[in-house]
Coordinates of C-alpha atoms in Angstrom, one line a residue:
Chain O
M1453 CA 59.1 54.2 -188.8
P1454 CA 59.1 58.0 -188.8
S1455 CA 55.5 59.1 -188.3
V1456 CA 53.9 62.5 -188.2
A1457 CA 50.4 61.1 -187.4
G1458 CA 52.2 59.1 -184.7
D1459 CA 53.5 62.4 -183.2
A1460 CA 49.9 63.7 -183.2
A1461 CA 48.6 60.6 -181.4
R1462 CA 51.4 60.8 -178.8
K1463 CA 50.7 64.5 -178.4
S1464 CA 47.1 64.0 -177.4
A1465 CA 47.9 60.9 -175.4
R1466 CA 50.4 62.8 -173.3
K1467 CA 48.6 66.0 -173.1
V1468 CA 49.2 66.4 -169.4
T1469 CA 52.9 65.8 -169.4
V1470 CA 54.1 67.5 -172.6
A1471 CA 52.5 70.8 -171.8
R1472 CA 54.4 71.5 -168.7
V1473 CA 55.8 75.0 -168.6
P1474 CA 58.2 76.5 -166.2
A1475 CA 56.4 78.7 -163.7
T1476 CA 56.9 82.2 -165.0
K1477 CA 54.8 85.2 -163.9
P1478 CA 51.9 85.7 -166.4
A1479 CA 51.9 89.1 -168.1
V1480 CA 48.1 89.3 -167.5
A1481 CA 46.2 87.7 -164.7
P1482 CA 44.4 84.6 -165.7
K1483 CA 40.8 85.6 -166.4
R1484 CA 38.8 82.5 -167.1
A1485 CA 38.8 78.8 -166.5
A1486 CA 36.9 77.8 -169.7
A1487 CA 39.0 76.5 -172.6
P1488 CA 40.2 79.6 -174.6
R1489 CA 38.8 79.7 -178.1
V1490 CA 41.8 80.1 -180.4
G1491 CA 41.1 81.0 -184.0
V1492 CA 43.6 79.4 -186.5
L1493 CA 43.7 81.1 -189.9
S1494 CA 42.8 78.3 -192.1
L1495 CA 43.1 79.7 -195.6
Q1496 CA 46.1 77.5 -196.5
G1497 CA 49.0 75.8 -194.7
D1498 CA 49.5 73.7 -191.6
H1499 CA 46.6 75.0 -189.6
A1500 CA 45.5 71.4 -188.7
K1501 CA 48.9 70.9 -186.9
H1502 CA 48.2 74.0 -184.8
G1503 CA 44.8 72.7 -184.0
E1504 CA 46.2 69.4 -182.7
T1505 CA 48.7 71.3 -180.5
L1506 CA 46.1 73.6 -179.1
R1507 CA 43.9 70.7 -178.2
A1508 CA 46.9 69.1 -176.4
V1509 CA 47.2 72.2 -174.1
G1510 CA 43.5 72.3 -173.4
A1511 CA 42.5 75.1 -175.8
E1512 CA 39.7 75.0 -178.4
P1513 CA 40.9 75.6 -181.9
V1514 CA 38.5 77.4 -184.3
R1515 CA 39.1 77.4 -188.0
I1516 CA 39.0 80.8 -189.6
S1517 CA 38.3 81.0 -193.3
L1518 CA 35.6 83.6 -193.5
P1519 CA 34.9 86.9 -191.6
E1520 CA 32.1 85.4 -189.6
H1521 CA 34.5 83.1 -187.9
L1522 CA 36.2 86.0 -186.2
A1523 CA 33.5 86.5 -183.6
G1524 CA 34.1 85.5 -180.0
L1525 CA 37.8 84.5 -180.4
D1526 CA 40.2 84.8 -177.4
A1527 CA 43.4 84.5 -179.4
M1528 CA 44.6 83.8 -182.9
I1529 CA 47.2 81.7 -184.6
L1530 CA 48.6 82.4 -188.1
P1531 CA 50.1 79.1 -189.3
G1532 CA 52.9 78.1 -191.6
G1533 CA 52.3 77.8 -195.3
E1534 CA 52.8 79.9 -198.3
S1535 CA 52.7 83.5 -197.2
S1536 CA 51.9 84.9 -200.7
T1537 CA 48.9 82.5 -201.1
M1538 CA 47.6 83.5 -197.6
L1539 CA 47.9 87.2 -198.3
R1540 CA 45.9 86.8 -201.6
L1541 CA 43.2 84.8 -199.9
L1542 CA 43.0 87.3 -197.0
D1543 CA 41.9 89.8 -199.5
A1544 CA 39.8 87.4 -201.6
T1545 CA 37.8 86.3 -198.6
G1546 CA 37.4 89.7 -197.1
L1547 CA 39.2 88.6 -193.9
R1548 CA 42.0 91.2 -194.0
V1549 CA 40.3 94.0 -192.1
G1550 CA 39.0 91.8 -189.3
V1551 CA 42.3 89.9 -188.9
E1552 CA 44.3 93.1 -189.1
E1553 CA 42.2 94.6 -186.3
F1554 CA 42.5 91.5 -184.2
V1555 CA 46.3 91.1 -184.4
R1556 CA 47.1 94.7 -183.5
T1557 CA 45.5 94.5 -180.1
R1558 CA 44.7 90.9 -179.2
P1559 CA 47.0 87.9 -178.5
V1560 CA 48.4 86.4 -181.7
L1561 CA 51.0 83.8 -182.5
G1562 CA 52.5 83.5 -186.0
T1563 CA 54.9 80.7 -187.2
C1564 CA 57.0 81.0 -190.3
A1565 CA 54.5 82.3 -192.9
G1566 CA 52.6 83.6 -190.0
L1567 CA 55.6 85.7 -188.9
I1568 CA 55.8 87.1 -192.4
L1569 CA 52.2 88.2 -192.2
L1570 CA 52.7 89.8 -188.8
A1571 CA 55.8 91.7 -189.8
S1572 CA 55.7 95.3 -190.7
Q1573 CA 57.8 94.6 -193.8
A1574 CA 58.6 91.6 -195.9
D1575 CA 60.0 91.1 -199.4
R1576 CA 58.4 90.0 -202.7
L1577 CA 54.8 90.0 -201.6
P1578 CA 51.6 90.8 -203.5
G1579 CA 50.3 93.2 -200.9
P1580 CA 51.0 94.8 -197.6
T1581 CA 51.5 92.6 -194.5
L1582 CA 49.4 93.0 -191.3
G1583 CA 52.1 95.0 -189.5
A1584 CA 51.6 93.8 -185.9
I1585 CA 55.3 93.5 -185.1
D1586 CA 57.9 96.1 -186.1
I1587 CA 60.3 93.8 -187.8
T1588 CA 61.6 93.3 -191.4
A1589 CA 61.4 89.7 -192.6
T1590 CA 63.2 88.2 -195.6
R1591 CA 61.2 85.3 -197.0
N1592 CA 62.8 81.9 -197.6
A1593 CA 66.1 83.3 -196.4
Y1594 CA 68.0 80.1 -195.7
G1595 CA 67.4 78.7 -199.2
R1596 CA 65.3 76.1 -200.8
Q1597 CA 64.0 72.9 -199.2
V1598 CA 67.4 71.1 -199.2
H1599 CA 68.5 73.8 -196.7
S1600 CA 65.7 73.3 -194.3
F1601 CA 66.9 72.0 -190.9
T1602 CA 66.1 71.2 -187.3
D1603 CA 68.3 72.5 -184.5
P1604 CA 67.8 73.6 -180.9
V1605 CA 66.6 77.2 -180.4
D1606 CA 67.3 79.2 -177.2
M1607 CA 64.1 80.4 -175.7
P1608 CA 64.6 81.8 -172.2
A1609 CA 60.9 82.1 -171.5
L1610 CA 60.7 78.3 -171.7
G1611 CA 63.8 77.9 -169.5
G1612 CA 66.1 77.0 -172.3
G1613 CA 66.0 75.0 -175.5
V1614 CA 63.2 74.1 -177.7
L1615 CA 63.5 72.1 -181.0
G1616 CA 63.5 74.5 -184.0
V1617 CA 62.0 73.0 -187.2
F1618 CA 63.0 75.5 -189.9
I1619 CA 61.3 74.8 -193.3
R1620 CA 62.2 77.2 -196.1
A1621 CA 62.2 79.6 -193.2
P1622 CA 62.3 83.4 -193.2
R1623 CA 64.9 85.5 -191.4
I1624 CA 64.3 88.5 -189.2
T1625 CA 66.6 91.1 -190.7
R1626 CA 65.6 94.1 -188.6
V1627 CA 64.1 94.3 -185.1
G1628 CA 62.3 97.6 -184.4
K1629 CA 62.2 99.5 -181.1
G1630 CA 59.7 98.1 -178.7
V1631 CA 60.2 94.6 -180.1
Q1632 CA 61.6 92.0 -177.8
V1633 CA 63.7 89.1 -179.1
I1634 CA 62.4 86.0 -177.3
A1635 CA 64.2 83.2 -179.2
T1636 CA 67.6 83.0 -180.9
H1637 CA 69.4 80.5 -183.0
A1638 CA 73.2 80.8 -183.7
G1639 CA 73.1 84.3 -182.3
E1640 CA 70.3 85.4 -184.6
P1641 CA 66.7 86.4 -183.6
V1642 CA 64.2 83.6 -184.6
G1643 CA 61.4 84.7 -182.3
V1644 CA 60.0 88.1 -181.4
R1645 CA 57.3 89.7 -179.4
Q1646 CA 55.6 93.1 -179.4
G1647 CA 52.8 93.5 -177.0
K1648 CA 50.5 90.5 -177.3
A1649 CA 51.9 89.5 -180.8
V1650 CA 54.4 86.7 -180.9
A1651 CA 56.1 85.5 -184.1
L1652 CA 58.6 82.6 -184.7
T1653 CA 60.5 81.7 -187.8
F1654 CA 60.2 78.0 -186.9
H1655 CA 57.4 75.5 -186.4
P1656 CA 56.7 74.3 -182.8
E1657 CA 53.5 72.8 -184.2
L1658 CA 55.5 70.2 -186.1
T1659 CA 57.0 68.7 -182.9
D1660 CA 55.3 66.9 -180.1
D1661 CA 56.4 69.6 -177.6
A1662 CA 53.5 71.9 -176.8
R1663 CA 55.3 74.2 -174.5
V1664 CA 55.4 77.2 -176.9
H1665 CA 51.7 77.1 -177.4
A1666 CA 51.1 76.7 -173.6
W1667 CA 53.4 79.6 -172.9
F1668 CA 51.8 81.8 -175.5
L1669 CA 48.3 81.1 -174.1
R1670 CA 49.2 81.5 -170.5
D1671 CA 52.0 84.1 -170.3
I1672 CA 51.1 86.3 -173.3
A1673 CA 47.3 85.8 -173.6
G1674 CA 46.8 85.4 -169.8
F1675 CA 44.6 82.3 -169.9
K1676 CA 44.4 79.6 -167.2
L1677 CA 44.8 76.4 -169.1
T1678 CA 42.5 73.8 -167.7
G1679 CA 43.5 70.2 -168.2
V1680 CA 47.1 71.2 -168.1
R1681 CA 49.3 70.9 -165.1
A1682 CA 51.2 74.0 -164.5
Chain U
M1078 CA 78.8 55.8 -211.6
K1079 CA 79.6 53.6 -208.6
R1080 CA 77.8 56.1 -206.4
K1081 CA 74.6 55.7 -208.4
D1082 CA 74.9 51.9 -208.3
S1083 CA 75.2 51.9 -204.5
R1084 CA 71.8 53.6 -204.3
G1085 CA 70.3 50.8 -206.3
T1086 CA 72.0 48.2 -204.2
A1087 CA 70.8 49.9 -201.0
H1088 CA 67.2 49.5 -202.2
A1089 CA 67.7 45.8 -203.1
N1090 CA 69.3 45.0 -199.8
G1091 CA 67.0 47.1 -197.8
K1092 CA 70.0 48.3 -195.9
N1093 CA 71.7 51.7 -195.5
S1094 CA 74.4 51.8 -198.2
K1095 CA 77.5 53.9 -198.1
H1096 CA 75.6 56.3 -200.2
G1097 CA 72.8 56.3 -197.6
A1098 CA 75.3 57.4 -195.0
K1099 CA 76.6 60.1 -197.3
A1100 CA 73.1 61.3 -198.0
A1101 CA 72.5 61.6 -194.3
A1102 CA 75.8 63.4 -193.9
K1103 CA 74.6 66.0 -196.4
G1104 CA 71.8 66.6 -194.0
A1105 CA 74.2 67.9 -191.3
D1106 CA 73.1 71.3 -190.1
K1107 CA 75.3 74.3 -189.4
S1108 CA 76.4 73.1 -186.0
G1109 CA 77.6 69.8 -187.6
H1110 CA 74.7 67.8 -186.2
V1111 CA 73.9 65.0 -188.6
L1112 CA 70.1 64.6 -189.0
T1113 CA 68.8 61.2 -188.5
Q1114 CA 66.4 59.7 -191.1
A1115 CA 63.5 60.5 -188.8
E1116 CA 64.6 64.1 -188.4
Q1117 CA 65.1 64.4 -192.2
F1118 CA 61.6 62.9 -192.7
R1119 CA 60.1 65.4 -190.3
L1120 CA 61.4 68.2 -192.5
K1121 CA 60.1 66.6 -195.7
V1122 CA 56.6 66.0 -194.3
G1123 CA 56.8 69.4 -192.8
L1124 CA 57.0 71.0 -196.2
A1125 CA 54.1 68.9 -197.4
E1126 CA 52.1 70.2 -194.4
M1127 CA 52.8 73.7 -195.5
L1128 CA 51.3 73.0 -198.9
K1129 CA 48.0 71.8 -197.4
G1130 CA 44.9 73.6 -198.4
G1131 CA 46.6 74.9 -201.5
V1132 CA 46.8 74.3 -205.3
I1133 CA 49.9 73.1 -207.0
M1134 CA 49.9 74.0 -210.7
D1135 CA 51.7 72.4 -213.6
V1136 CA 53.6 75.1 -215.6
M1137 CA 55.7 74.8 -218.8
N1138 CA 57.6 78.1 -218.7
A1139 CA 58.5 81.1 -216.5
E1140 CA 55.5 83.1 -217.7
Q1141 CA 53.0 80.4 -216.7
A1142 CA 54.8 80.1 -213.4
E1143 CA 54.2 83.8 -212.8
I1144 CA 50.5 83.4 -213.7
A1145 CA 50.3 80.5 -211.2
Q1146 CA 51.9 82.5 -208.4
E1147 CA 49.8 85.5 -209.2
A1148 CA 46.7 83.4 -208.9
G1149 CA 47.7 82.1 -205.4
A1150 CA 49.2 78.7 -206.2
C1151 CA 51.1 77.4 -203.1
A1152 CA 53.7 75.7 -205.4
V1153 CA 54.3 75.0 -209.1
M1154 CA 55.3 71.8 -210.9
A1155 CA 57.8 72.6 -213.7
L1156 CA 57.5 70.3 -216.8
E1157 CA 58.1 70.7 -220.4
R1158 CA 54.7 69.5 -221.5
I1159 CA 51.5 69.3 -219.5
P1160 CA 50.0 65.8 -219.4
S1161 CA 47.4 66.5 -222.1
Q1162 CA 50.3 67.4 -224.5
I1163 CA 52.3 64.4 -223.4
R1164 CA 49.3 62.3 -224.4
K1165 CA 49.1 63.9 -227.8
A1166 CA 52.9 63.8 -228.4
G1167 CA 53.4 60.2 -227.6
G1168 CA 56.9 58.7 -227.4
V1169 CA 59.0 58.6 -224.2
A1170 CA 58.4 61.4 -221.7
R1171 CA 61.4 62.3 -219.6
M1172 CA 62.5 64.7 -216.9
S1173 CA 62.5 68.3 -218.1
D1174 CA 65.6 70.2 -219.2
P1175 CA 67.3 71.7 -216.1
S1176 CA 67.6 75.1 -217.8
M1177 CA 63.8 75.4 -218.1
I1178 CA 63.4 74.4 -214.4
Q1179 CA 66.0 76.9 -213.4
R1180 CA 64.2 79.7 -215.3
I1181 CA 61.1 78.9 -213.3
Q1182 CA 63.0 78.7 -210.0
K1183 CA 64.3 82.2 -210.8
N1184 CA 60.9 83.6 -211.6
V1185 CA 58.8 82.6 -208.6
D1186 CA 59.3 82.6 -204.8
I1187 CA 56.9 79.7 -204.1
P1188 CA 58.2 76.1 -204.0
V1189 CA 59.1 74.5 -207.3
M1190 CA 58.5 70.8 -207.9
A1191 CA 59.5 68.7 -210.9
K1192 CA 58.9 65.2 -212.1
V1193 CA 61.1 62.2 -212.6
R1194 CA 60.3 58.9 -214.2
I1195 CA 59.3 56.1 -211.9
G1196 CA 62.5 54.4 -210.6
H1197 CA 64.8 56.9 -212.3
L1198 CA 67.1 57.7 -209.4
V1199 CA 69.6 59.6 -211.5
E1200 CA 66.9 62.0 -212.8
A1201 CA 66.1 62.4 -209.1
E1202 CA 69.7 63.1 -208.2
I1203 CA 69.8 65.7 -210.9
L1204 CA 66.7 67.4 -209.5
E1205 CA 68.3 67.3 -206.1
A1206 CA 71.4 69.0 -207.4
L1207 CA 69.1 71.7 -208.9
E1208 CA 67.7 72.2 -205.4
I1209 CA 64.2 71.5 -206.5
D1210 CA 61.8 71.7 -203.5
F1211 CA 59.8 68.5 -204.1
I1212 CA 60.2 65.6 -206.6
D1213 CA 57.2 63.9 -208.1
E1214 CA 58.0 60.3 -209.0
S1215 CA 55.3 60.3 -211.7
E1216 CA 53.4 57.9 -213.9
V1217 CA 52.8 60.8 -216.2
L1218 CA 56.4 60.3 -217.5
T1219 CA 57.4 57.0 -219.1
P1220 CA 58.6 54.6 -216.3
A1221 CA 62.4 53.9 -216.2
D1222 CA 62.0 50.8 -214.0
E1223 CA 58.9 48.5 -214.0
V1224 CA 59.9 46.8 -210.8
N1225 CA 61.5 49.3 -208.4
H1226 CA 60.6 52.8 -207.4
V1227 CA 63.2 55.2 -206.1
W1228 CA 64.4 54.6 -202.5
K1229 CA 63.4 58.0 -201.4
H1230 CA 64.8 58.0 -197.9
D1231 CA 68.3 58.5 -199.5
F1232 CA 67.4 61.9 -200.7
K1233 CA 67.2 65.3 -198.8
V1234 CA 64.5 66.5 -201.2
P1235 CA 61.0 65.2 -200.3
F1236 CA 59.1 63.0 -202.8
V1237 CA 55.4 62.8 -203.7
C1238 CA 54.1 59.7 -205.4
G1239 CA 50.8 58.7 -206.9
C1240 CA 48.6 55.9 -205.8
R1241 CA 45.3 54.1 -206.8
D1242 CA 44.7 52.4 -203.5
L1243 CA 45.9 52.2 -199.9
G1244 CA 48.4 49.4 -200.5
E1245 CA 50.2 51.5 -203.2
A1246 CA 50.1 54.6 -201.0
L1247 CA 51.7 52.7 -198.0
R1248 CA 54.3 51.0 -200.2
R1249 CA 55.4 54.5 -201.5
I1250 CA 55.5 55.9 -197.9
G1251 CA 57.6 52.8 -196.9
E1252 CA 60.1 53.8 -199.6
G1253 CA 60.2 57.4 -198.1
A1254 CA 57.5 59.4 -199.9
A1255 CA 56.6 62.4 -197.8
M1256 CA 53.4 63.1 -199.6
I1257 CA 50.8 60.9 -201.4
R1258 CA 48.5 62.0 -204.2
T1259 CA 45.9 60.1 -206.2
K1260 CA 47.1 59.1 -209.7
G1261 CA 43.8 60.0 -211.3
E1262 CA 44.1 59.9 -215.1
A1263 CA 46.4 62.9 -215.9
G1264 CA 45.8 65.0 -219.0
T1265 CA 42.2 63.9 -219.5
G1266 CA 40.4 66.7 -217.8
N1267 CA 38.2 63.9 -216.4
V1268 CA 38.1 63.6 -212.6
V1269 CA 36.5 60.2 -212.5
E1270 CA 39.7 58.2 -211.8
A1271 CA 41.0 60.7 -209.1
V1272 CA 37.6 60.2 -207.4
R1273 CA 37.9 56.4 -207.6
H1274 CA 41.4 56.5 -206.2
M1275 CA 40.6 58.9 -203.3
R1276 CA 37.4 57.0 -202.4
T1277 CA 39.3 53.7 -202.5
V1278 CA 42.1 55.0 -200.2
V1279 CA 39.7 56.7 -197.8
S1280 CA 37.3 53.8 -197.5
H1281 CA 40.1 51.3 -197.0
M1282 CA 41.5 53.5 -194.2
K1283 CA 38.1 53.5 -192.5
K1284 CA 37.9 49.8 -192.8
L1285 CA 41.3 49.4 -191.1
T1286 CA 40.1 51.4 -188.1
T1287 CA 37.4 48.8 -187.5
L1288 CA 39.7 45.8 -187.5
T1289 CA 41.1 44.2 -184.4
A1290 CA 44.9 43.7 -183.9
D1291 CA 44.8 40.1 -184.9
E1292 CA 43.2 40.9 -188.3
L1293 CA 45.8 43.5 -189.3
M1294 CA 48.6 41.1 -190.5
A1295 CA 46.3 39.4 -192.9
E1296 CA 45.1 42.8 -194.1
A1297 CA 48.8 43.9 -194.6
K1298 CA 49.3 40.8 -196.7
H1299 CA 46.2 41.5 -198.7
L1300 CA 47.3 45.2 -199.2
G1301 CA 50.9 44.3 -199.9
A1302 CA 51.8 47.1 -197.5
P1303 CA 54.4 47.4 -194.7
F1304 CA 52.8 46.0 -191.5
E1305 CA 53.9 48.9 -189.3
L1306 CA 52.2 51.4 -191.6
V1307 CA 49.0 49.3 -191.7
Q1308 CA 49.0 49.3 -187.9
Q1309 CA 49.5 53.1 -187.8
V1310 CA 46.7 53.8 -190.2
A1311 CA 44.4 51.4 -188.2
R1312 CA 45.2 53.5 -185.2
T1313 CA 44.9 57.0 -186.7
G1314 CA 42.5 56.5 -189.6
K1315 CA 44.6 58.6 -191.9
L1316 CA 47.8 58.4 -193.9
P1317 CA 51.0 59.2 -192.0
V1318 CA 51.8 61.8 -194.6
P1319 CA 49.6 64.5 -196.3
N1320 CA 47.2 63.0 -198.9
F1321 CA 46.6 65.2 -202.0
A1322 CA 44.5 64.8 -205.1
A1323 CA 45.8 64.8 -208.7
G1324 CA 44.8 63.7 -212.2
G1325 CA 42.0 65.1 -214.2
V1326 CA 41.0 68.1 -212.1
A1327 CA 39.6 70.7 -214.6
T1328 CA 37.2 73.0 -212.8
P1329 CA 36.8 74.7 -209.4
A1330 CA 34.0 72.2 -208.6
D1331 CA 36.3 69.3 -209.4
A1332 CA 38.9 70.6 -207.0
A1333 CA 36.3 71.2 -204.3
L1334 CA 35.0 67.7 -204.9
M1335 CA 38.4 66.2 -204.2
M1336 CA 38.7 68.2 -201.0
K1337 CA 35.3 67.0 -199.9
L1338 CA 36.4 63.4 -200.5
G1339 CA 39.3 63.8 -198.2
A1340 CA 42.1 65.4 -200.2
E1341 CA 44.2 67.9 -198.2
A1342 CA 45.4 69.9 -201.3
V1343 CA 45.0 69.6 -205.1
F1344 CA 47.3 69.4 -208.0
V1345 CA 46.0 70.8 -211.3
G1346 CA 47.9 69.8 -214.4
S1347 CA 46.4 70.5 -217.8
G1348 CA 43.2 72.0 -216.3
I1349 CA 44.7 75.6 -216.3
F1350 CA 47.0 76.0 -219.2
E1351 CA 44.8 74.1 -221.7
V1352 CA 42.2 76.8 -221.2
G1353 CA 41.7 79.7 -223.6
D1354 CA 42.5 80.4 -227.3
P1355 CA 46.1 79.8 -228.1
K1356 CA 45.8 82.1 -231.2
N1357 CA 45.1 85.1 -228.9
P1358 CA 47.8 85.0 -226.2
K1359 CA 46.6 88.0 -224.4
S1360 CA 43.1 86.8 -223.9
Q1361 CA 44.3 83.3 -223.2
R1362 CA 46.5 84.5 -220.4
R1363 CA 43.5 86.3 -218.9
D1364 CA 41.4 83.2 -219.1
Q1365 CA 44.1 81.0 -217.6
T1366 CA 44.6 83.5 -214.7
R1367 CA 40.8 83.5 -214.0
M1368 CA 40.6 79.7 -214.0
A1369 CA 43.7 79.4 -211.8
K1370 CA 42.3 82.0 -209.3
A1371 CA 38.9 80.3 -209.2
I1372 CA 40.5 76.9 -208.5
V1373 CA 42.6 78.4 -205.6
Q1374 CA 39.5 79.9 -204.1
A1375 CA 37.4 76.8 -204.6
V1376 CA 40.0 74.7 -202.6
A1377 CA 40.0 77.3 -199.8
N1378 CA 36.2 77.3 -199.7
W1379 CA 35.5 73.7 -200.7
N1380 CA 32.7 73.3 -198.1
R1381 CA 30.8 76.4 -199.0
P1382 CA 28.4 75.8 -202.0
D1383 CA 27.2 79.4 -201.8
L1384 CA 30.7 80.7 -202.5
L1385 CA 31.5 77.9 -205.0
K1386 CA 28.4 79.0 -207.0
D1387 CA 30.0 82.5 -207.4
I1388 CA 33.5 81.1 -208.0
S1389 CA 32.2 78.9 -210.8
T1390 CA 30.1 81.5 -212.5
G1391 CA 31.1 83.0 -215.8
L1392 CA 34.5 81.2 -216.1
P1393 CA 36.2 80.5 -219.4
A1394 CA 35.4 77.1 -220.9
A1395 CA 37.2 74.3 -219.1
M1396 CA 39.5 72.1 -221.2
R1397 CA 37.6 69.8 -223.5
G1398 CA 38.6 66.6 -221.8
I1399 CA 38.6 62.9 -222.7
S1400 CA 36.0 60.2 -221.9
L1401 CA 38.0 57.3 -220.5
E1402 CA 36.2 54.7 -222.6
T1403 CA 37.8 56.2 -225.7
L1404 CA 41.3 55.4 -224.3
S1405 CA 42.9 52.1 -224.9
E1406 CA 44.6 50.1 -222.1
D1407 CA 48.1 51.3 -223.1
Q1408 CA 47.0 54.9 -223.0
L1409 CA 46.1 54.7 -219.3
L1410 CA 48.9 56.4 -217.3
A1411 CA 47.6 55.3 -213.9
K1412 CA 48.5 51.7 -214.6
R1413 CA 52.2 52.6 -214.5
G1414 CA 53.9 51.7 -211.2
W1415 CA 52.4 49.3 -208.7

């Protein structure tokens, strides 16, 4: 029986083995041993799935739905969901300014809708995006749900393939100078990085493979992950 | 015609029919890899995950769909008449005309859902051909089959189904539903049934987590639910697919209540577009937008009474609503399906 909750259960049960990441040199030296506090924007979308994956790699997820939740965060995740809904709620909750400030300088990972929020440009949105990564994103660019798919994605930082779950996914139609392509599918960029901001058009949080989150926290954010065997 | 029959046979036999294989083949991705049922199901549940924390609004035309999107809905449900109007109109309620669904698809960027009658697998095939994002096999429409629901694993489009209790929820998931919602009592503006259904499901899940392995088979028999799913709920304490609320939500407080009781997102049917004065379209549109925005914010801030107080202040009057005692047995929509 296909099971999502089952995935989650397995994920936490196997937290030591799934989170193994090939030894690559961290961009920043590990600075602390305590579990990093990772804020997950929880206005709408699959923030709970990111929370499960973060716990699996030994990080502490913190739900962000109001400005006061931004204090004391080490990194941030912008989850999948409906990007237009999230943008409207960013304004309605007064979170925009704080989140914008955070994602421009601090470690942030965005998946799917999160990539759209981090992009400098995207189409058909009610307001400006956060602009942490100089790319143009086209929303829902593969078509409606019947065109959603799973397929291996090439991600050299993880030493090869990772399963890409693409759900009404966006496409990256322009990659600006200073932006590094970190993942490709069928020759197309599906993952990018600029500074400490990372964005993917697919959903690693919907699989039981936590390597992407572990890589982000260790190699981009520079945390030593306790409870995870390197 | 034969193709449609085979879908029916597949269900009766509980086996993969030729059509089942064909449906899976349709799921082949660009590299020609055929998605297994489990991979397909991951994509379906994945979309349901993306809708969590959001509000899905019933809309009857492209203009209402725009109001919904503008208010921050995470998806819209396209239907010709909202449930309160279906109640008034009587007669047989069917799938909406594809042209009205297409107009809505053209007008908004958020996912578009639509309803089929319980067991009406051809209406479902038509919606799949329309590339609808989610199909609601709904008791709000007149059932087409009083015994069998659609075998939802055969479709690429994910399904949501209503339930009144845990057994019903797990039967629908067994058939391939990628999202469960309470039935509530649609079109009444009365949240009492949705509350009953959500509490029933949640308390039964809690009970399962306290049972020992040797008690689960008897419980599965009692629930009339697939044993493996009963075991899974006993282990995790939650449904294997997202669990949303629907049926009778009319105010921001109603929506927040459902979230507090364990819903992961909320459907609002008549509660938005029954609001306002139909004789004054401009002010009605304004009132509907305000109600829609308020419900979206209430779902995002369901655990913050201080914010809910402001969100609920000075809103246009909610739909009048119906007390359930005034409805006769045959007017209760939640009784449809099993």
